[in-house]
Amino acid sequence: LMARYGSHAIRGHGIPEVMENILTKESKIPRRMTILKPLSAAIAIGSGGPFGAEGPIIATGSSVGSWIGRHFYFTEYERKILLAMGAAAGMTAIFGTPIAAVFICIELLLFEFSGTSFIPVIIAVSTAYSIRLATGHTTAEFPIGEIHESINGWNSLFYFAAGAITGAVSCVVSKIVFYVEDKFEHLPIHWMWWPMIGGLAVGVIGYYDPRTLGVGY
């Protein structure tokens, strides 16, 4: 109902829609997204949906930054920086990963590495991480833990091979996801029924392997 009568943008994954707004819409994200995206994500995830919080929190933080950029005198380039600051701060506050937040924003939202954009993102991430620490969250949401394995040249070769294989597999998985989404577009029913069809498929798979019913949180 929120997607149909509120904003169609909340139907997306989160990050691709933010990238689209940067590239084609002067970094302007609809105001209603600031409310509807986190609310819809909270309902979907809180009710047991197999979704992650990465996309919603980046989309929410970006919409806050975009909203500030639209209500004060900022250029399109400055709005893009504000949008990236909001996304990086949101990711850091939720997951406790300031370095990853900086790099993901440089790669996916800013498309550049310069002092003009890098320093504001660092400030936003530092502020978010300080607030996270002040509220008692001293570790990352998904800590790696202590590594006892010694690091040497042979390890590096293994990591390189593992990374290359994982990258190739992730491309295949993404292609499959896009292929299935395209097939849904051709179904002769209203898109509001699509989540039920997808839920049925997830339920059948989950019957045989319950671990697929969530993302491990």
C-alpha angles and dihedrals in degrees: 000000000000090000093049101042101021114038132330088211092078089068092073132086093258107237099059090052091052090050090050091053091051095048101039110017105046092256091295113145118188112262094231089062089070089067105025099048098057092038094051091044091050091052094045096046096035092053091055102270115158094242135125127229095226098089097041095048093048090047091047095047090046092051091052091051091046091048091054090047092053097049096050132047105279131142122237090259092051090049089055090054092048089049091052091047091055092048094048093046092050093050092047094048094051103037104023092232107129097163094048090047092055094049096045091052093048091049102040107024112023099034089202144071112222137133091247092062102023098058096052090049090050090052092049092048092047091051093048093047092049090053090048090053091046091056092055101262101128100160136052118270090244107029117195093214129214115328114214097177115106116240118231141141095281090054090054091054090052092049090050092052093044091049093049093050092046091050092052092048091048090055090053092048091049091051090052092050092050091046092054091046090053090052090053088056089064097051111119092231136082115278091241087076094055096085090055091053091046090046090053091053091048090049093052092049091044091054089066096036114019092190089077091066092079143022097245099263 
